[in-house]
Coordinates of C-alpha atoms and ligand atoms in Angstrom, one line a residue:
X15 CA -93.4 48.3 1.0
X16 CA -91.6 45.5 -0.8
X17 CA -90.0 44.1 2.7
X18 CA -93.9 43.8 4.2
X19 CA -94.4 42.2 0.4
X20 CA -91.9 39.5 1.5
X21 CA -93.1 39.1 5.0
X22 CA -96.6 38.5 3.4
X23 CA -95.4 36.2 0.7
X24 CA -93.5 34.2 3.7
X25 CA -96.7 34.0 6.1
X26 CA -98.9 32.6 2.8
X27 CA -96.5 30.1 2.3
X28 CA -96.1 29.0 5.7
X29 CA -99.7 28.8 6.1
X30 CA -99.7 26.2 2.6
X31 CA -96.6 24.6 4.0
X32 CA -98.4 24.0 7.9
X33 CA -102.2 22.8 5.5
X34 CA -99.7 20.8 3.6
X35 CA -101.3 22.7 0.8
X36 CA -100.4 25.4 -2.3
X37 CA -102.0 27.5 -4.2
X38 CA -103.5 25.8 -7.6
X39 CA -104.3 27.2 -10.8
X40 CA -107.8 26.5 -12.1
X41 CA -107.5 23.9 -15.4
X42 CA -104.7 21.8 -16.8
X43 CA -103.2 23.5 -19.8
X44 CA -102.1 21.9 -22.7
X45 CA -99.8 23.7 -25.3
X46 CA -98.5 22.6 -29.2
X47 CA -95.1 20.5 -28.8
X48 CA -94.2 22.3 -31.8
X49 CA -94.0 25.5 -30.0
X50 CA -91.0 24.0 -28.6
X51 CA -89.2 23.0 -32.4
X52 CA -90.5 25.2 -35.0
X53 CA -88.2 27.5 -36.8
X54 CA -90.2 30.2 -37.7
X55 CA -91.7 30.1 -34.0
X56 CA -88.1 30.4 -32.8
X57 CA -87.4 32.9 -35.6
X58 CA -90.2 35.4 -34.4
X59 CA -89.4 34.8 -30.2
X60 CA -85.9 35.5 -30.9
X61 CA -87.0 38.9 -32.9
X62 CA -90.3 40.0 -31.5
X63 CA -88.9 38.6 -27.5
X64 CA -85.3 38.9 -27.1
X65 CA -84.7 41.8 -29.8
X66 CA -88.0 44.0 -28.3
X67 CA -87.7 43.8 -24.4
X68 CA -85.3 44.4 -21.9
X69 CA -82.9 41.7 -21.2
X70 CA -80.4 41.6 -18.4
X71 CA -77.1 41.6 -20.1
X72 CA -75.2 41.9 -16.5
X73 CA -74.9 43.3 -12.9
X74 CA -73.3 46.5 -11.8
X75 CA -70.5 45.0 -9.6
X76 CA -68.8 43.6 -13.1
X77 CA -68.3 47.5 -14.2
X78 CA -68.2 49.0 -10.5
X79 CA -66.2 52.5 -11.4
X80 CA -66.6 54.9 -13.5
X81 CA -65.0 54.1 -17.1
X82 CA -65.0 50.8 -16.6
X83 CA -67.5 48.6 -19.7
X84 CA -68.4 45.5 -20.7
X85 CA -68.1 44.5 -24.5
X86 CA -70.4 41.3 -25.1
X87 CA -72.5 39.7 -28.4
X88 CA -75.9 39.4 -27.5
X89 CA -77.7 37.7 -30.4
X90 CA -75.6 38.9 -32.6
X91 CA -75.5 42.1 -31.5
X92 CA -72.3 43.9 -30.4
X93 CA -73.1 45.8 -27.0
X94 CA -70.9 48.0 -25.0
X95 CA -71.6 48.7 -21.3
X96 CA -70.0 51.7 -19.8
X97 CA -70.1 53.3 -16.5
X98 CA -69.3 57.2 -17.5
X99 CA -68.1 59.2 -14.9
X100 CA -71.6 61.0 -13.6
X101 CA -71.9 56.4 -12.2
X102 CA -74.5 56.3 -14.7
X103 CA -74.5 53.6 -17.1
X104 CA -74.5 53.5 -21.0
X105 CA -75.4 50.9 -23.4
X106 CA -74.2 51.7 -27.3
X107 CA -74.0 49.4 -30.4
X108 CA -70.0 48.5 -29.8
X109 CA -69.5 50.1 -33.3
X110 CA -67.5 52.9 -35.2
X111 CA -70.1 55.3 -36.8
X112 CA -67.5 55.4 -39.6
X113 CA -67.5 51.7 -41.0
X114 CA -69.0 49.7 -38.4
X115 CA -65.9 48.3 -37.3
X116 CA -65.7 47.4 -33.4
X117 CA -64.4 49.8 -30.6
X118 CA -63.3 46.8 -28.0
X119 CA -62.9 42.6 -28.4
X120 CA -65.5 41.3 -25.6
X121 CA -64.8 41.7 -22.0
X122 CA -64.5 43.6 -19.4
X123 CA -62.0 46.5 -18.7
X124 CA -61.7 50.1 -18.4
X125 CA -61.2 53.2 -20.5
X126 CA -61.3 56.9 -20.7
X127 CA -62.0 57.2 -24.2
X128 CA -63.0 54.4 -27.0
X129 CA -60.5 54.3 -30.0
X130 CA -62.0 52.5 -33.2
X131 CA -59.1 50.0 -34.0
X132 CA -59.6 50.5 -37.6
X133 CA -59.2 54.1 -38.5
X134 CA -58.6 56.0 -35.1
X135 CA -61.4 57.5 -34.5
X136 CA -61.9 58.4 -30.8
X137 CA -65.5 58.1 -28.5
X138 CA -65.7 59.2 -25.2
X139 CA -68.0 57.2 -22.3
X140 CA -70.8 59.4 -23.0
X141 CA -70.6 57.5 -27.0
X142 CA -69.6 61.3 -28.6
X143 CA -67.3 61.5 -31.4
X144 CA -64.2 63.5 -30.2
X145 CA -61.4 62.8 -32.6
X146 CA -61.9 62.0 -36.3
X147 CA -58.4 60.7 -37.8
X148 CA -56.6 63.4 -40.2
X149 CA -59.8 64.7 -40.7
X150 CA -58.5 67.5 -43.0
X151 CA -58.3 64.4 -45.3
X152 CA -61.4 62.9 -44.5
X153 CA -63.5 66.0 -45.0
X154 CA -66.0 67.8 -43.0
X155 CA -68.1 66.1 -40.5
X156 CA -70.6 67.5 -37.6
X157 CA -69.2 65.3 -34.8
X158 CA -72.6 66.1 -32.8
X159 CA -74.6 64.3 -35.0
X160 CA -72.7 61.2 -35.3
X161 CA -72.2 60.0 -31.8
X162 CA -72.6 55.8 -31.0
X163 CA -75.7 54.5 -31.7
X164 CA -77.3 54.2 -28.1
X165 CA -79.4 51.6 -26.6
X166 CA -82.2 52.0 -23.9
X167 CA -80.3 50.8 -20.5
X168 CA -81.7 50.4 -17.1
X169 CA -79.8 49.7 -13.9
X170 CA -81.8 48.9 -11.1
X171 CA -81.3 46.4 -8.0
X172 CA -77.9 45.8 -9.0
X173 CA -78.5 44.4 -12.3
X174 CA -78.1 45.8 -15.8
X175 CA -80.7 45.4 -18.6
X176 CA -80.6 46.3 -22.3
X177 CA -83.0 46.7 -25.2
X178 CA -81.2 45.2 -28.4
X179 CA -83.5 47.8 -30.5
X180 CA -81.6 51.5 -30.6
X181 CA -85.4 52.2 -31.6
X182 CA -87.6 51.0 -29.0
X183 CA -90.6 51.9 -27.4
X184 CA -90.9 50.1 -24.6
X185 CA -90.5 52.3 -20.6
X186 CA -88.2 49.6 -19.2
X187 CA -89.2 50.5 -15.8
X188 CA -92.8 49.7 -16.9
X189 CA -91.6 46.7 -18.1
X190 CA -90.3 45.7 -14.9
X191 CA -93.6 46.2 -12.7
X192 CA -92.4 47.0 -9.6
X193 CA -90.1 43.8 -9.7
X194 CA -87.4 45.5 -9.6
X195 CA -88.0 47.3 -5.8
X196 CA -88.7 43.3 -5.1
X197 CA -85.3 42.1 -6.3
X198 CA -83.9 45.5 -4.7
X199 CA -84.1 43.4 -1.2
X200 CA -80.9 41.1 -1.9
X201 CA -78.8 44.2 -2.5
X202 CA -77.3 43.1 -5.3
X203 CA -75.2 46.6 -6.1
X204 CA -73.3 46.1 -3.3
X205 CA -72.6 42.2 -4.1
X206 CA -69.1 40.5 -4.7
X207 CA -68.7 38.8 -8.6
X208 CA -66.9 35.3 -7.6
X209 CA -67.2 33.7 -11.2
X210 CA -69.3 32.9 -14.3
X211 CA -69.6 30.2 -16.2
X212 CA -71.2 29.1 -19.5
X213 CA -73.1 25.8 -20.1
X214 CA -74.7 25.0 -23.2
X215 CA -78.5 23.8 -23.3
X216 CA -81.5 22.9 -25.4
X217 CA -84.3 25.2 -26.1
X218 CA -84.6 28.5 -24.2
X219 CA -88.3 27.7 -23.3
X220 CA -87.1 23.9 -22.2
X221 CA -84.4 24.9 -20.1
X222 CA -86.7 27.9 -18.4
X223 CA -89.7 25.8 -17.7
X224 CA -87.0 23.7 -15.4
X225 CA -86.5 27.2 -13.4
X226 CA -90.1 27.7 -13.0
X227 CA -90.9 24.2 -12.0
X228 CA -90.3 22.9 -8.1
X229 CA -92.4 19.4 -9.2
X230 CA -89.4 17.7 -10.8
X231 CA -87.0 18.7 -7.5
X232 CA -87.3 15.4 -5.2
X233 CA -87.5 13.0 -8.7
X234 CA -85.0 14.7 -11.1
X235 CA -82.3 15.9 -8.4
X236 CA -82.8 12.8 -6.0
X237 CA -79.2 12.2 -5.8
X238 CA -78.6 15.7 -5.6
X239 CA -80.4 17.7 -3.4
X240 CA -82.1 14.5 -2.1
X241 CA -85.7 12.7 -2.2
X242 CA -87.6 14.3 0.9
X243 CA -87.7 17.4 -0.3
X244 CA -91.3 19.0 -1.5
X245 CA -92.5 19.1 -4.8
X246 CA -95.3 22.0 -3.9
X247 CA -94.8 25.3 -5.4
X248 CA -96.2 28.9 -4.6
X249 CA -96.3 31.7 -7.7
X250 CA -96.4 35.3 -7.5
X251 CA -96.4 37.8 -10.2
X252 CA -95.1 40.6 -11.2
X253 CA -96.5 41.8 -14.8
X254 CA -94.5 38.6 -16.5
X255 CA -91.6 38.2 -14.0
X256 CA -92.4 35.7 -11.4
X257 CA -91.1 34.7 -7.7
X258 CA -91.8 30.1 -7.2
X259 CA -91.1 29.3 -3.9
X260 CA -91.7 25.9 -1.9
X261 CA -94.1 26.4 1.1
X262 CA -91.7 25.6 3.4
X263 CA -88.9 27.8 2.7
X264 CA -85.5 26.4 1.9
X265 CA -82.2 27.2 0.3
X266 CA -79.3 24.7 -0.9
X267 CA -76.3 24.9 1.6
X268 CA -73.2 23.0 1.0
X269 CA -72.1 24.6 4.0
X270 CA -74.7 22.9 6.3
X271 CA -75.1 20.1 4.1
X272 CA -77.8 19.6 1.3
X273 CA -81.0 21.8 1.9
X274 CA -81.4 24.1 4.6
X275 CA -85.5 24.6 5.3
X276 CA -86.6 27.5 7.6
X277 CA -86.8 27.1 10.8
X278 CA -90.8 26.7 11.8
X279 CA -90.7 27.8 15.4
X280 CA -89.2 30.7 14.4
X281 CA -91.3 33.8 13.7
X282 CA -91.3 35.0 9.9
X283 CA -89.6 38.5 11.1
X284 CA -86.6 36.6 12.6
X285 CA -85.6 34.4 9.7
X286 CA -82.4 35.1 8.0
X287 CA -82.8 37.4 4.6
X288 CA -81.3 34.9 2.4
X289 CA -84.7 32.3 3.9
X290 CA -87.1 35.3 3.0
X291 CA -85.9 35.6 -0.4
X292 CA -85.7 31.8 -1.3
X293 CA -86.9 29.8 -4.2
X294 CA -86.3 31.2 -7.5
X295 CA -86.8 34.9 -9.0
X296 CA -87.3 34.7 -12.7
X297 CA -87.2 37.8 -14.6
X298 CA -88.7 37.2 -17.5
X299 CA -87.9 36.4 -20.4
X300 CA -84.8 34.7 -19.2
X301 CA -82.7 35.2 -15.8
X302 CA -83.5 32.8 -12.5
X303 CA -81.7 34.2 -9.0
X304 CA -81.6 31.0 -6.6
X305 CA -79.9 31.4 -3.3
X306 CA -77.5 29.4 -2.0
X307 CA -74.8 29.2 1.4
X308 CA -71.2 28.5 -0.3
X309 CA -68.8 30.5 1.5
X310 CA -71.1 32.5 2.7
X311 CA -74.5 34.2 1.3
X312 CA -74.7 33.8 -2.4
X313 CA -76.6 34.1 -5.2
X314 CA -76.7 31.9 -9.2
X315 CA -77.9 34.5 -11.4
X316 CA -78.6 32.4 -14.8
X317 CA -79.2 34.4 -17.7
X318 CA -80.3 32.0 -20.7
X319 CA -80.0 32.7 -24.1
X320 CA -81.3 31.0 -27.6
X321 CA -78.1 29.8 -29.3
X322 CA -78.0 29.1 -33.0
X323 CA -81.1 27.3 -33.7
X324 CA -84.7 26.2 -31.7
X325 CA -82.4 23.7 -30.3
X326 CA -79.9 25.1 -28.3
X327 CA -79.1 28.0 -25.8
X328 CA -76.6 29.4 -23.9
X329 CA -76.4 29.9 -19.8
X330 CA -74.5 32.2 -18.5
X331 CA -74.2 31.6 -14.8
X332 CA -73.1 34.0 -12.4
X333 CA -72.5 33.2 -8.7
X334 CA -72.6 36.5 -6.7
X335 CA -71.6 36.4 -3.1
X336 CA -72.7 38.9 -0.4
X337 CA -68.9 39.3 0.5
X338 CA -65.3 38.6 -0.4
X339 CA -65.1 35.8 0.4
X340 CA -61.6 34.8 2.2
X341 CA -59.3 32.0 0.9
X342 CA -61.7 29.4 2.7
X343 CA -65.0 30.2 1.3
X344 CA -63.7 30.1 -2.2
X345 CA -63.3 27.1 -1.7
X346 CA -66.5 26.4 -0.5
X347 CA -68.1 28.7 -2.8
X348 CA -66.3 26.8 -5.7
X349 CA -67.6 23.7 -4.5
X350 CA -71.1 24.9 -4.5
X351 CA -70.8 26.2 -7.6
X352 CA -69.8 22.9 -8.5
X353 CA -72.7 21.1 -7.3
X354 CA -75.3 23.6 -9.1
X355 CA -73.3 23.4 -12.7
X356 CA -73.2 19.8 -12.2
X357 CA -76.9 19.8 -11.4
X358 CA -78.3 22.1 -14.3
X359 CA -76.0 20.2 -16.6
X360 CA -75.9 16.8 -16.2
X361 CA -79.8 16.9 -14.5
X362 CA -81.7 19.7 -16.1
X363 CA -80.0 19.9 -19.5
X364 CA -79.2 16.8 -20.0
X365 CA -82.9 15.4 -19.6
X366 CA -84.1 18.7 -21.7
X367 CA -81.6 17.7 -24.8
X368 CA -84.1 14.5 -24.7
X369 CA -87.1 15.4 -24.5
X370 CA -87.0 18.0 -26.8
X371 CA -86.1 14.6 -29.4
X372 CA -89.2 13.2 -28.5
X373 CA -91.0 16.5 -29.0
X374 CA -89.4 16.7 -32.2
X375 CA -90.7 13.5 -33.9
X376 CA -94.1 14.8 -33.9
X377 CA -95.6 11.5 -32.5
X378 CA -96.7 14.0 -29.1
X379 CA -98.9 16.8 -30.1
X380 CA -98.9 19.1 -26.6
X381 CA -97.0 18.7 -23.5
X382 CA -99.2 19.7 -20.2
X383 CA -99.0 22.2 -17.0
X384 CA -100.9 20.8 -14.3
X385 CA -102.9 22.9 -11.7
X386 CA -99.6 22.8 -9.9
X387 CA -97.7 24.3 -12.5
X388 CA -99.3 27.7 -12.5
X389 CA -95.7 29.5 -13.7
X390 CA -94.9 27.5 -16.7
X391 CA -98.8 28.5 -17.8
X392 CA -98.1 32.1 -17.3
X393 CA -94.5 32.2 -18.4
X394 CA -96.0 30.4 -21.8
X395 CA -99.2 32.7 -21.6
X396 CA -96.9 35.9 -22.0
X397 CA -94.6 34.4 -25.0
X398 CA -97.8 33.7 -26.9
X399 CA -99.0 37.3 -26.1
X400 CA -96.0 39.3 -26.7
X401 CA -95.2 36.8 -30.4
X402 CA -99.2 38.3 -31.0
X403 CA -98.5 42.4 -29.8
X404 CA -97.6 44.7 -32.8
X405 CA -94.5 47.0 -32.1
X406 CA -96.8 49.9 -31.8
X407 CA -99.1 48.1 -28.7
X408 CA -96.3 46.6 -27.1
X409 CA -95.4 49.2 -24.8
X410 CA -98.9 49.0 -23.5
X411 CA -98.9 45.3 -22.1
X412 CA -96.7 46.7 -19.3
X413 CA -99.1 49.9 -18.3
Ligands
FE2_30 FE1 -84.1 21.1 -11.9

């Protein structure tokens, strides 16, 4: 089903990309500049967006066998990923039940049981308390009752999502619309980790609109991945996670130099996968998968995050390759890696810290998304309607 998705999706856009045409939204929209600055806008998407849904806090290949975790701060949250032995994963508040205190420092490694550095006391990978220190001392305790605090986790297409909320609501496979048997097609779960990086940005919503937006490509990135490039741009959705792709199919290859466009005598069934899958796969509220030839078949996973106040965030990039590569291809891969930090820093970032100045002196009141800029108009259509769901309806934008 979701390979004759792609096949379909691939014969519409080479249809636009033959017209010279792609598919535009009806009106231009305008939306408040403000949304972009305001604290206590930023206060509530932070809280009612990033602290309500699912967020992809990592892929399976980082904690491959059973034991091994991953200890990270998501907005200020201490998380702890753990592959148990039954392979499934488990997501708990990395915290002692006794006093709070933290089972592991951030990273990644591997562990039979958790031991709370504080006082001792001992956690197994399904988050049970086994072991309370001298506990003749401490008194009497039901260890059932007083396992880790869980949170809701989801692995699917290789990639790992987490609900900051130990309460939540939300079905996180409803949440993901079927995108998930979509981004099933790259096989992620059985991709290699090369590296990550971290680059620091301006607002979340500035930095995404730059992943949804193929009109600034052959203007912003001239020097990089070159002036004849198209700026046109197909969307498809699913629920609020959305696919862009240029008509004409291409990928960034510093292998075969620049960008590599699909061949057009060549019949939609016989292009490579990595053609198929091109252009960019947000998830929302934050990740974009790009591929890319660097040693190989890769992937940039970039999973964005609000820093400390409406004008900064965090991206964690994550280049994913489709094998091990040999002593060669890292190099390759490094240099293409390279080339895409350079490009999101010094290109996309770097023109985001500035506008979001302008923005800021309140001298422009909207900023616009033209007919041909049908994502950024969704992706800004679902923050405003997830800021105005209660807790209690939420669960029901996704049925
Ligand atoms: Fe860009």
């Amino acid at each position: 089903m979701s390979k004759e998705k792609l096949l379909d999706m691939a014969l519409n856009n080479k249809r636009h990309a033959e017209a010279g045409t792609m598919e535009l939204v009806e009106n231009i929209v305008k939306i408040p500049a403000s949304n972009y600055f305001d604290q206590e806008r930023w206060n509530k998407e932070v809280d009612l967006i990033f602290k309500r849904l699912p967020l992809v806090l990592g892929v399976s290949q980082e904690i491959p066998n059973a034991g091994d975790y991953k200890a990270i701060e998501a907005l200020g949250v201490p998380v702890l990923i753990v592959r148990n032995s039954k392979n499934e994963v488990k997501a708990y508040l990395n915290a002692c039940v006794h006093r709070g205190a933290a089972l592991v420092e951030e990273g990644i490694g591997n562990k039979k049981r958790f031991s709370c550095p504080y006082h001792g006391w001992t956690y197994n990978q399904d988050g049970s308390l086994m072991g309370i220190t001298s506990q003749e001392d401490f008194g009497n305790l039901e260890k059932d009752c007083n396992s880790l605090v869980s949170l809701p986790v989801l692995e699917k297409a290789g990639i790992i999502w987490v609900i900051l909320n130990s309460e939540s609501n939300v079905n996180m496979e409803k949440f993901l619309s079927g995108y998930d048997e979509m981004l099933e097609l790259f096989d992620l779960k059985n991709w290699h980790v090369f590296s990550t990086r971290v680059l620091k940005g301006p607002n979340w919503k500035v930095a995404y609109d730059g992943y949804l937006d193929l009109y600034h490509l052959p203007i912003l990135h001239s020097e990089t991945f070159g002036k004849e490039i198209s700026n046109q741009a197909n969307y498809y959705e699913w629920g609020p996670h959305q696919r862009v792709v240029s008509p004409l199919a291409r990928i960034s290859s510093s292998e075969e130099g620049g960008v590599l466009e699909a061949d057009p005598e060549l019949p939609i069934e016989d292009w490579p996968m990595d053609m198929l899958m091109a252009g960019v796969w947000t998830i929302f509220p934050n990740v974009s998968i790009a591929s890319f030839r660097g040693g190989g078949r890769s992937i940039m996973l970039s999973q964005l995050m609000p820093g400390e106040t409406p004008e900064d965030s965090y991206t964690t990039q994550y280049y994913l390759m489709e094998k091990k590569p040999t002593k060669e291809q890292e190099v390759e891969a490094e240099k293409q890696f390279d080339l895409l930090e350079y490009v999101v820093r010094e290109e996309d970032y770097s023109t985001g810290i500035k506008l979001q100045k302008s923005l800021k002196t309140g001298m422009i009141k909207d900023v616009m998304f033209g007919k041909n800029e049908g994502g950024g108009q969704c992706f800004h259509g679902w923050v405003d309607k997830i800021l105005n769901t209660s807790d209690k309806d939420l669960p029901s934008l996704f049925d």
